mmCIF file of C-alpha atoms in Angstrom:
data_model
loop_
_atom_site.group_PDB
_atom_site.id
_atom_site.type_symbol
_atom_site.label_atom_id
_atom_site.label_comp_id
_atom_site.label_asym_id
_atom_site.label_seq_id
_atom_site.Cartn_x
_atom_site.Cartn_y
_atom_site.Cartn_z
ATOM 1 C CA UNK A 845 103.689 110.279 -0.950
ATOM 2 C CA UNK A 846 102.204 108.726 2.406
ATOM 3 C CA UNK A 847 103.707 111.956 3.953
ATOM 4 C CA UNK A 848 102.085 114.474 1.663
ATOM 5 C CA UNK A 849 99.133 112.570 2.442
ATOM 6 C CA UNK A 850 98.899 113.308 6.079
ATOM 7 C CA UNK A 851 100.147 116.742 5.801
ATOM 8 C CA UNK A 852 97.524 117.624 3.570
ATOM 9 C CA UNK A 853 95.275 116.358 5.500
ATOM 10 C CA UNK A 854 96.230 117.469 8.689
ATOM 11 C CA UNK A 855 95.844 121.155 6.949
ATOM 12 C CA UNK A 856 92.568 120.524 6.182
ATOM 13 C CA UNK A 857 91.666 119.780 9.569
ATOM 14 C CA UNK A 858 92.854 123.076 10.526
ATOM 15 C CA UNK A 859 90.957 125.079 8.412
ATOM 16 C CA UNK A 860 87.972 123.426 9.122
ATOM 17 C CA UNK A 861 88.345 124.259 12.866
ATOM 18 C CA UNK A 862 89.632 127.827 11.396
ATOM 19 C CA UNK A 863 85.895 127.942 9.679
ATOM 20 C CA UNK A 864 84.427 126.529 13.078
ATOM 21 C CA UNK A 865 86.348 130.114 15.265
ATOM 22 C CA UNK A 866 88.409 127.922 16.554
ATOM 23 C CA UNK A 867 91.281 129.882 16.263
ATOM 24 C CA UNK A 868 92.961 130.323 19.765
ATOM 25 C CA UNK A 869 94.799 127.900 21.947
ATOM 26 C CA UNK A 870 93.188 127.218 25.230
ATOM 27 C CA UNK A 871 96.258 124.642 26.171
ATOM 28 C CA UNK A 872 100.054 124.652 25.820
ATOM 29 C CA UNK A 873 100.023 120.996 25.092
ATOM 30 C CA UNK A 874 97.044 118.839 23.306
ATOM 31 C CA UNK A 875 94.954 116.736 25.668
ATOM 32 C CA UNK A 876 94.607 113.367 25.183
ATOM 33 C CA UNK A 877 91.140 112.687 25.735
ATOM 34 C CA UNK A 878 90.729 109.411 25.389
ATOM 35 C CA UNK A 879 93.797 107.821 28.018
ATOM 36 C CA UNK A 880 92.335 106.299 31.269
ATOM 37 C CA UNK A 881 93.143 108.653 34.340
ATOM 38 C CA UNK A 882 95.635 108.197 36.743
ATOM 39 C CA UNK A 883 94.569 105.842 39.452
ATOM 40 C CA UNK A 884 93.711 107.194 42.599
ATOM 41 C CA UNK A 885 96.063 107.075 45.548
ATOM 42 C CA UNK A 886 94.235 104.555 48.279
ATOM 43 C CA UNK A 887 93.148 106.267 51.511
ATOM 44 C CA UNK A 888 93.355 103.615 53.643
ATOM 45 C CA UNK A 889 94.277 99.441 53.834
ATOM 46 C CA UNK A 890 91.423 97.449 52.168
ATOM 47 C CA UNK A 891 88.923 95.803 54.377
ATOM 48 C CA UNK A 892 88.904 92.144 54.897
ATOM 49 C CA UNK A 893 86.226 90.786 52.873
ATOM 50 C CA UNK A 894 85.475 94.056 50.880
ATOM 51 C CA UNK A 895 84.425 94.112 47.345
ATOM 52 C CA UNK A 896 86.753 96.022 44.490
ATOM 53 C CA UNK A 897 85.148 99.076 44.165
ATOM 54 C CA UNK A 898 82.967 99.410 40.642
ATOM 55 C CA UNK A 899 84.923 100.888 37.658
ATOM 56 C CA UNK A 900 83.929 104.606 36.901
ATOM 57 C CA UNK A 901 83.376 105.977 33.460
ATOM 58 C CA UNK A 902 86.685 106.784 31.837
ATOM 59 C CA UNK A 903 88.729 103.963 34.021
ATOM 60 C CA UNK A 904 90.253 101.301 31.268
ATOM 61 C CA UNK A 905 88.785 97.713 31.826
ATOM 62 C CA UNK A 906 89.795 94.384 30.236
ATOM 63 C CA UNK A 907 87.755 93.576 27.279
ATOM 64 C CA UNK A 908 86.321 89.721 27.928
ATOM 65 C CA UNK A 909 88.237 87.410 26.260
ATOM 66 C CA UNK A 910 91.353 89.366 24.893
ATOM 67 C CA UNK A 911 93.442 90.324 27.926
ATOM 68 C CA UNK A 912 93.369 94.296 26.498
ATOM 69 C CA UNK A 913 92.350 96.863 28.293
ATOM 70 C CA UNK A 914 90.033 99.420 26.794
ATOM 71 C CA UNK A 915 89.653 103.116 27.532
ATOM 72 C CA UNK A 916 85.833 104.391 27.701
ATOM 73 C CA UNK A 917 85.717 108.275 26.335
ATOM 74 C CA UNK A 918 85.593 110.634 28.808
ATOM 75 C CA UNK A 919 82.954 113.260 28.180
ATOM 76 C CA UNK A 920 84.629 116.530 26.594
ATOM 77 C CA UNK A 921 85.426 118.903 28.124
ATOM 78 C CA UNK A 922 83.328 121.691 27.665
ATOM 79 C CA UNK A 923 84.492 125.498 27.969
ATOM 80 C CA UNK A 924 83.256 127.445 31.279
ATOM 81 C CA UNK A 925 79.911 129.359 31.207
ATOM 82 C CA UNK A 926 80.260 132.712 30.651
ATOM 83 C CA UNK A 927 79.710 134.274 34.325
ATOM 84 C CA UNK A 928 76.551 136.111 35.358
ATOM 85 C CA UNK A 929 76.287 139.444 35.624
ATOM 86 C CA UNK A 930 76.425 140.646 39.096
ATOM 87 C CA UNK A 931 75.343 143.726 41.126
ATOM 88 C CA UNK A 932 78.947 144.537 42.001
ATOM 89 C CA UNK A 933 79.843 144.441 38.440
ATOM 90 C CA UNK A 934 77.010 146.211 37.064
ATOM 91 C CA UNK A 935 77.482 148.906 39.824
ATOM 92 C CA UNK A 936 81.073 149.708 38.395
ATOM 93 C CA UNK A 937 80.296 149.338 35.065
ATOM 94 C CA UNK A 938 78.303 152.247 35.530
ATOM 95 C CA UNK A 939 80.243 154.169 37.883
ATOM 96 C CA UNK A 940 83.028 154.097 35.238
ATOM 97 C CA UNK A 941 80.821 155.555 32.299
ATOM 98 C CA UNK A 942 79.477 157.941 34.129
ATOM 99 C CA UNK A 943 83.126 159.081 34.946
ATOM 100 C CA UNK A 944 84.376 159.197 32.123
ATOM 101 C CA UNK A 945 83.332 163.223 30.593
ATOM 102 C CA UNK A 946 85.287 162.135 26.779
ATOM 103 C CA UNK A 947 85.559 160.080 24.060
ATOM 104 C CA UNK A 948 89.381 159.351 25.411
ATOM 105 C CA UNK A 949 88.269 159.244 28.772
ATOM 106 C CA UNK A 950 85.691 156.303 28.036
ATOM 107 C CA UNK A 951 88.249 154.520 25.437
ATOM 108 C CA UNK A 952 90.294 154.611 29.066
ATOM 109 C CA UNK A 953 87.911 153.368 31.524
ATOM 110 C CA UNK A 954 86.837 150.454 29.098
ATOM 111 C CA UNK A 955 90.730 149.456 28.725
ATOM 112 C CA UNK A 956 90.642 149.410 32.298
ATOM 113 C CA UNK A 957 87.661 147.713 33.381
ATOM 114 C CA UNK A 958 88.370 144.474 34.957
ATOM 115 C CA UNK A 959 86.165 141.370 32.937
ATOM 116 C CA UNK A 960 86.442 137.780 31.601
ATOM 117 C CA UNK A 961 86.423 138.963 27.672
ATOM 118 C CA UNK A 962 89.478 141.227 28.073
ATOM 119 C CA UNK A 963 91.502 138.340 29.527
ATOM 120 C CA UNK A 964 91.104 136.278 26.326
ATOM 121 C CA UNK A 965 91.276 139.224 23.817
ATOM 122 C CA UNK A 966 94.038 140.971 21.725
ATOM 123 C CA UNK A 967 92.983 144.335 21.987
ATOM 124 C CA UNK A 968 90.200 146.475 22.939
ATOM 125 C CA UNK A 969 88.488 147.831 20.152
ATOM 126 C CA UNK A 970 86.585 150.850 20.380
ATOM 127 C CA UNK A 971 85.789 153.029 17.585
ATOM 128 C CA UNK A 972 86.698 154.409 13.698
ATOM 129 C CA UNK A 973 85.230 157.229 12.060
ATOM 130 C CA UNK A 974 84.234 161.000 12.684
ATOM 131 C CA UNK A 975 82.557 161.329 15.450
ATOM 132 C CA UNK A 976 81.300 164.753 15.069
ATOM 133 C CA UNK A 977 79.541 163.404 11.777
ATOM 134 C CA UNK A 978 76.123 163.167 13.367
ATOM 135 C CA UNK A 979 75.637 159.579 11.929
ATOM 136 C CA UNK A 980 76.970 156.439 13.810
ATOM 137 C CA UNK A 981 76.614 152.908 13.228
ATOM 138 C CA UNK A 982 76.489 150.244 16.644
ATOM 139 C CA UNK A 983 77.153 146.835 15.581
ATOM 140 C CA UNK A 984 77.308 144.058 18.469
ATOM 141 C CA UNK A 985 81.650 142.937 18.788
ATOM 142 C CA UNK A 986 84.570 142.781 17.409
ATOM 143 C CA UNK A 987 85.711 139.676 14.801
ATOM 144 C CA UNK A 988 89.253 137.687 14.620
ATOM 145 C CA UNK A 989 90.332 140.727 12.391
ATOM 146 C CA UNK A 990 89.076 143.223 14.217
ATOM 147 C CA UNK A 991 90.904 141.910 17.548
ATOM 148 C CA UNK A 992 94.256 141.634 15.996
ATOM 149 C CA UNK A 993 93.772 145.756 14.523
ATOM 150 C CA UNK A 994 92.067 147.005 17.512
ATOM 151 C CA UNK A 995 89.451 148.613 14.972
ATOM 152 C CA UNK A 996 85.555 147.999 14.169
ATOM 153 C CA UNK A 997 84.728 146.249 11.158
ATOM 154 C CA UNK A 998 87.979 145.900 9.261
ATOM 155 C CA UNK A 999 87.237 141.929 8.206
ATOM 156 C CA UNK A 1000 85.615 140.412 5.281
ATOM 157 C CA UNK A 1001 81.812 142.028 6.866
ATOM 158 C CA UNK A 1002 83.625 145.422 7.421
ATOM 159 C CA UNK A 1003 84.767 145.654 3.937
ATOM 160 C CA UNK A 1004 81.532 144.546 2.642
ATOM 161 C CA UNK A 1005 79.568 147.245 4.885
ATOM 162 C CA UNK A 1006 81.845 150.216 3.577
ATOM 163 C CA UNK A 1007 81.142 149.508 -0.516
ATOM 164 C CA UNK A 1008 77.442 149.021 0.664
ATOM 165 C CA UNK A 1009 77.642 152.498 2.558
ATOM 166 C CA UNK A 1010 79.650 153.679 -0.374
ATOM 167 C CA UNK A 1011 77.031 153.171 -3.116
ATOM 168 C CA UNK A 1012 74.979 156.097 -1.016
ATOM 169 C CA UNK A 1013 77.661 158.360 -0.342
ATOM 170 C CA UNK A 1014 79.071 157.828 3.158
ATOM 171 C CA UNK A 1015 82.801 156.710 3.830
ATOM 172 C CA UNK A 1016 84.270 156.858 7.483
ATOM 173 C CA UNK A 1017 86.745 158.981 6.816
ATOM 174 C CA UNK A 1018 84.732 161.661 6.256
ATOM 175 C CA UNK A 1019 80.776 161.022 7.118
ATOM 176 C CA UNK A 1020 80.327 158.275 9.713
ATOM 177 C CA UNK A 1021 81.066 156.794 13.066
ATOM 178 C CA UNK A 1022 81.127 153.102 13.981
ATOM 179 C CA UNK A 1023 81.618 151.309 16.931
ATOM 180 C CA UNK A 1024 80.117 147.803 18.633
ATOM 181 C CA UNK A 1025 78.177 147.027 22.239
ATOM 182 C CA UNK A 1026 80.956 144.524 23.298
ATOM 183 C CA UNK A 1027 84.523 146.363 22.621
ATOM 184 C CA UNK A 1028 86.271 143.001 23.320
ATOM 185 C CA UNK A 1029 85.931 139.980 21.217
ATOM 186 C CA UNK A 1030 84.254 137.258 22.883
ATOM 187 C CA UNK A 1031 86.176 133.593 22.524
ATOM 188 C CA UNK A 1032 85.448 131.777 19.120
ATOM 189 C CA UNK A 1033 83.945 135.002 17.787
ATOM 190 C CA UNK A 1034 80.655 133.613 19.698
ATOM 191 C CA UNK A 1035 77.234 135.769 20.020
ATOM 192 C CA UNK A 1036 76.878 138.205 23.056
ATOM 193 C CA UNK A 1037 75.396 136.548 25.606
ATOM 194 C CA UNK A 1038 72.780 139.064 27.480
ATOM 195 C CA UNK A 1039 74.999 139.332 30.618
ATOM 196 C CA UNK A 1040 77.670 140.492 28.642
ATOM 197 C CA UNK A 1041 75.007 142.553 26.778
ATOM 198 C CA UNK A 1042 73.939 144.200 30.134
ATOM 199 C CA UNK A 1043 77.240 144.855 31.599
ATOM 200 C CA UNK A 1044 78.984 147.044 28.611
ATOM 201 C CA UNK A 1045 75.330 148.748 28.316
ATOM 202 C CA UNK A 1046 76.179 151.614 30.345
ATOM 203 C CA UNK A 1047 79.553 152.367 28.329
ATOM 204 C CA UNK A 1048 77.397 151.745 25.043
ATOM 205 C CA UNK A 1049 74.796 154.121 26.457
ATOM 206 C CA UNK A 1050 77.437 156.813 27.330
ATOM 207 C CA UNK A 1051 79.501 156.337 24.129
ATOM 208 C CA UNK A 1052 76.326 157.270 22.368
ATOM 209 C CA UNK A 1053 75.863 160.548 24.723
ATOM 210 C CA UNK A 1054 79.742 161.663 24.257
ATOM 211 C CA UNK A 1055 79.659 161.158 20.166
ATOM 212 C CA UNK A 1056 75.742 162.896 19.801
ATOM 213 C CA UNK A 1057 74.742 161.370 16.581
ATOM 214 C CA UNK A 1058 71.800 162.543 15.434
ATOM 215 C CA UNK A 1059 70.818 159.492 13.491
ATOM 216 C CA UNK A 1060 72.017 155.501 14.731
ATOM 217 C CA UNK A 1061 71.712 152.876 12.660
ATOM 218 C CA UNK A 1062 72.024 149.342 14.366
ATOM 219 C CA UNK A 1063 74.062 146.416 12.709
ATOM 220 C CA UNK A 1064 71.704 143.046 13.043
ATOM 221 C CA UNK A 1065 69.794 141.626 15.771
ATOM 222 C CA UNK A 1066 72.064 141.510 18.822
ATOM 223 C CA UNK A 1067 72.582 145.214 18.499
ATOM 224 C CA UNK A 1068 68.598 145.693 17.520
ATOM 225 C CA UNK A 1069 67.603 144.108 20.201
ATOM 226 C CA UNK A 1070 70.202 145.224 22.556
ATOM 227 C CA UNK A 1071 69.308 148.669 22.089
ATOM 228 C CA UNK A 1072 65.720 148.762 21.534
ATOM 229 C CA UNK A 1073 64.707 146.119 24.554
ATOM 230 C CA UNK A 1074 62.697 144.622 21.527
ATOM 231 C CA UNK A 1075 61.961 140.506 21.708
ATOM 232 C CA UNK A 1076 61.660 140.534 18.056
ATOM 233 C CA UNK A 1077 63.914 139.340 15.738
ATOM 234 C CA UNK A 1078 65.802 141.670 13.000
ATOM 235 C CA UNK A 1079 63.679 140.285 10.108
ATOM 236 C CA UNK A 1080 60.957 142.358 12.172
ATOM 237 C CA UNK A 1081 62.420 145.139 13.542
ATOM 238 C CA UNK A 1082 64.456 146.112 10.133
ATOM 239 C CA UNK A 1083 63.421 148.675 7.695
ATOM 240 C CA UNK A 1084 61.649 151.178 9.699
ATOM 241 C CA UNK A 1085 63.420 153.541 12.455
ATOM 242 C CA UNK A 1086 62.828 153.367 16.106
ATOM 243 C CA UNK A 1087 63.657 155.748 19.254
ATOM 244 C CA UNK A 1088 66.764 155.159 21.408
ATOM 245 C CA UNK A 1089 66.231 156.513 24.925
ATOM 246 C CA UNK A 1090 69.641 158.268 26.224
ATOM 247 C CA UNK A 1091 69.669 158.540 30.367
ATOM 248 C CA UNK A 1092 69.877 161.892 31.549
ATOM 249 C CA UNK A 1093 73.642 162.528 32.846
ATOM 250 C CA UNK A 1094 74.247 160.742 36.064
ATOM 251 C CA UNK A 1095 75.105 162.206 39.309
ATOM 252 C CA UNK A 1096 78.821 164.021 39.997
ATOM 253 C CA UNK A 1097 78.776 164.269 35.556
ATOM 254 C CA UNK A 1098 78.505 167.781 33.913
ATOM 255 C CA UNK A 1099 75.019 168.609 33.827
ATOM 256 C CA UNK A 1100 73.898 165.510 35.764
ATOM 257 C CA UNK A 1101 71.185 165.417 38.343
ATOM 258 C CA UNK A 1102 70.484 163.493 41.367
ATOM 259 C CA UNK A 1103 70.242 160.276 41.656
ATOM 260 C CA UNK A 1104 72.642 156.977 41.495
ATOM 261 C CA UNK A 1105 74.976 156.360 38.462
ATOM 262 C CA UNK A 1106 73.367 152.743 38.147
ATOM 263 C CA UNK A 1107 69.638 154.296 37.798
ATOM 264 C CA UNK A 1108 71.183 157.355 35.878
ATOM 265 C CA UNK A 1109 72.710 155.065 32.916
ATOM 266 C CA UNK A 1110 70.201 152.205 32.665
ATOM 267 C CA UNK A 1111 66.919 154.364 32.747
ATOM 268 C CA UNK A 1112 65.572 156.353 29.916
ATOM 269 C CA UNK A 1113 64.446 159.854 30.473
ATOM 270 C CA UNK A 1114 67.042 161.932 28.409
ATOM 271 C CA UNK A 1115 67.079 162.811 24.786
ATOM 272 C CA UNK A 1116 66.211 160.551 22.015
ATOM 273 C CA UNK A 1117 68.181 159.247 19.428
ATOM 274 C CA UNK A 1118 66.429 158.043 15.753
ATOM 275 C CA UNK A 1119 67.866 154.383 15.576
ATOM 276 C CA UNK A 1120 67.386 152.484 12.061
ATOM 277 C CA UNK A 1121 67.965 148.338 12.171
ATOM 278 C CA UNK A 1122 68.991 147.250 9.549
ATOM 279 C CA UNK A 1123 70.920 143.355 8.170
ATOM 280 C CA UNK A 1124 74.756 142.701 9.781
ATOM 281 C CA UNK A 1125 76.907 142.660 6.931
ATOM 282 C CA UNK A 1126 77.953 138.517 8.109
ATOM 283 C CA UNK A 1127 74.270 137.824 7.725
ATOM 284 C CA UNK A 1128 74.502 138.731 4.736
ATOM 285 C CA UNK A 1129 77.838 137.341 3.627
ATOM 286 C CA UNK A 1130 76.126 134.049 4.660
ATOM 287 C CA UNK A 1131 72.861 135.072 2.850
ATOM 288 C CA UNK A 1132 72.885 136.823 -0.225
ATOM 289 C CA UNK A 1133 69.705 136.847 -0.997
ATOM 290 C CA UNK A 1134 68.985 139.221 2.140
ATOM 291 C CA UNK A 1135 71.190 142.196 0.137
ATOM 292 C CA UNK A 1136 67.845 143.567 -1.452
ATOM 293 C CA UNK A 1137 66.506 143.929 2.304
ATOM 294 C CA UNK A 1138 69.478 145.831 3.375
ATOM 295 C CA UNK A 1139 69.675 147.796 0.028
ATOM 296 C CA UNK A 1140 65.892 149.183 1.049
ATOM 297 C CA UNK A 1141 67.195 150.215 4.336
ATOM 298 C CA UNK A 1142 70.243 151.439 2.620
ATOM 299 C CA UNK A 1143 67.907 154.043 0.454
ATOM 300 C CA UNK A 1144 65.547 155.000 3.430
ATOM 301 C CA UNK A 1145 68.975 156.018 5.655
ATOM 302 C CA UNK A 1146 69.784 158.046 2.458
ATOM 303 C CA UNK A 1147 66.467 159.367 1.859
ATOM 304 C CA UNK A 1148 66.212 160.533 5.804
ATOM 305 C CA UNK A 1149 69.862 161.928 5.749
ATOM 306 C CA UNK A 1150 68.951 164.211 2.522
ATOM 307 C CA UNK A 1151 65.737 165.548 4.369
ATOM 308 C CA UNK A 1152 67.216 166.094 7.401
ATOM 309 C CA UNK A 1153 70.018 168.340 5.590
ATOM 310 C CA UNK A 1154 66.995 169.760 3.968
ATOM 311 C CA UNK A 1155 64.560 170.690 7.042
ATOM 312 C CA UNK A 1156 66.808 170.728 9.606
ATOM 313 C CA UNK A 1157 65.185 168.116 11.618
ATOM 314 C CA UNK A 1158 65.998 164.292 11.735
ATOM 315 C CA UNK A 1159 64.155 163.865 8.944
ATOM 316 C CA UNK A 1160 62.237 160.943 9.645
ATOM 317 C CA UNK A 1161 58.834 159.693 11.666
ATOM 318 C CA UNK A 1162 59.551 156.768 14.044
ATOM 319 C CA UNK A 1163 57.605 153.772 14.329
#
């Protein structure tokens, strides 16, 4: 029974770390963290006269009186800091979106562009839906599920989002385009950090170009933020529809005009896209009270989608 015991313990220690994202191995072997380090080879014969050098933090002393010798913790070790973004980085970032003159030419470019997120991801995940629907939802990266499928929104907050889109008459496979700002998942299904933000920007900014939606809606505040340049939270900026700025087409692109494909993708200048912000559908997985929020901005996308099939136009008046 003592064995049962463990075991069944030992499972619920891995599903708590399971409901903590930590659900990849960042070691072949476990570390013991608390055995005292190796000694350290001498450099040199001792001095006549010196005094032992001080014990360090982690080195195993004797414990007065007992003869034992005692291990202090070493501080954990902490994973590395996601890297800045840097000019040489952001420069090709660019240069590859404005390259790429497709929807298969970007998926290519992204699946070849050299970063820290793709070395710790399954697969790159870049889009599902029609594209030629005229309606496409951003979100801000891929999940656990998501990575192992290679599509958007296929977990527990993906199947929650299409019966929500559902109950007003849109389905993927036939009225809607979806894709995220980060296509790799980031380690421990973390938030974005704004480097990583800024560097897939210019893909996210020429995804948007390729596809041509004519409304966006934007899937919480990472995303809201992301593409609005707005400091406000998404408990603010939900509920009403904004303007997203597309760059004109950069240098060496059909129909692009001088200048740098750096200044071309990052600017504003081109057309504008209606963008509504509206509730992730984790947030509100984690916060059900929220649904009536997201059900209002679930009737104004519907209301705005009739009249623009109406008028003609997109059907709304932005903020």
């Amino acid at each position: 029974m003592a064995g049962l015991s463990e075991r069944a313990e030992l499972l619920a220690a891995l599903r708590l770390q399971l409901d903590w994202g930590a659900d990849e191995a960042l070691d072949d072997l476990p570390a013991d963290r608390t055995a005292a380090p190796a000694p350290a080879p001498a450099s040199g014969p001792a001095r006549a006269g010196a005094s032992p050098p001080r014990a360090l933090a982690g080195e195993a002393r004797a414990l007065p009186g007992t003869g034992m010798a005692a291990s202090l913790a070493r501080p954990p070790v902490l994973p590395p800091a996601a890297p800045a973004l840097g000019a040489p980085a952001a420069s090709r970032a660019a240069e590859a979106a404005a390259a790429a003159d497709s929807l298969d030419a970007l998926r290519l470019a992204l699946a070849g562009f050299d970063n820290p997120l793709r070395e710790t991801a399954t697969n790159l995940v870049f889009a599902d839906g029609v594209p030629e629907s005229g309606l496409m939802f951003l979100g801000e990266a891929p999940g656990a599920e998501e990575d192992r499928l290679g599509r958007p929104f296929v977990g527990q907050s993906g199947r929650l989002l299409d019966r929500m889109l559902a109950s007003i008459g849109l389905d993927r496979a036939r009225n809607f385009y979806i894709s995220n700002i980060l296509p790799w998942r980031p380690p421990g299904n973390r938030t974005p950090t704004d480097a990583e933000i800024a560097l897939f920007m210019p893909f996210v900014l020429r995804h948007i170009a390729l596809v041509r939606p004519r409304h966006l809606v934007l899937l919480g505040g990472t995303a809201a933020k992301g593409m609005l340049r707005a400091r406000e939270g998404i408990t603010r900026l939900r509920g009403r529809w904004h303007r997203v700025s597309l760059p004109d087409p950069p240098a060496g692109t059909p129909g692009g005009a001088a200048g740098g494909a750096l200044a071309g993708l990052l600017q504003g200048g081109g057309a504008e896209v209606p963008a509504l912000a509206t509730l992730h559908p984790a947030y509100l997985l984690r916060t059900p009270g929220a649904k009536r929020d997201a059900w209002s901005d679930l009737l104004l996308l519907r209301r705005t989608l009739d009249a623009a099939a109406t008028t003609g136009n997109d059907g709304e008046t932005a903020d």
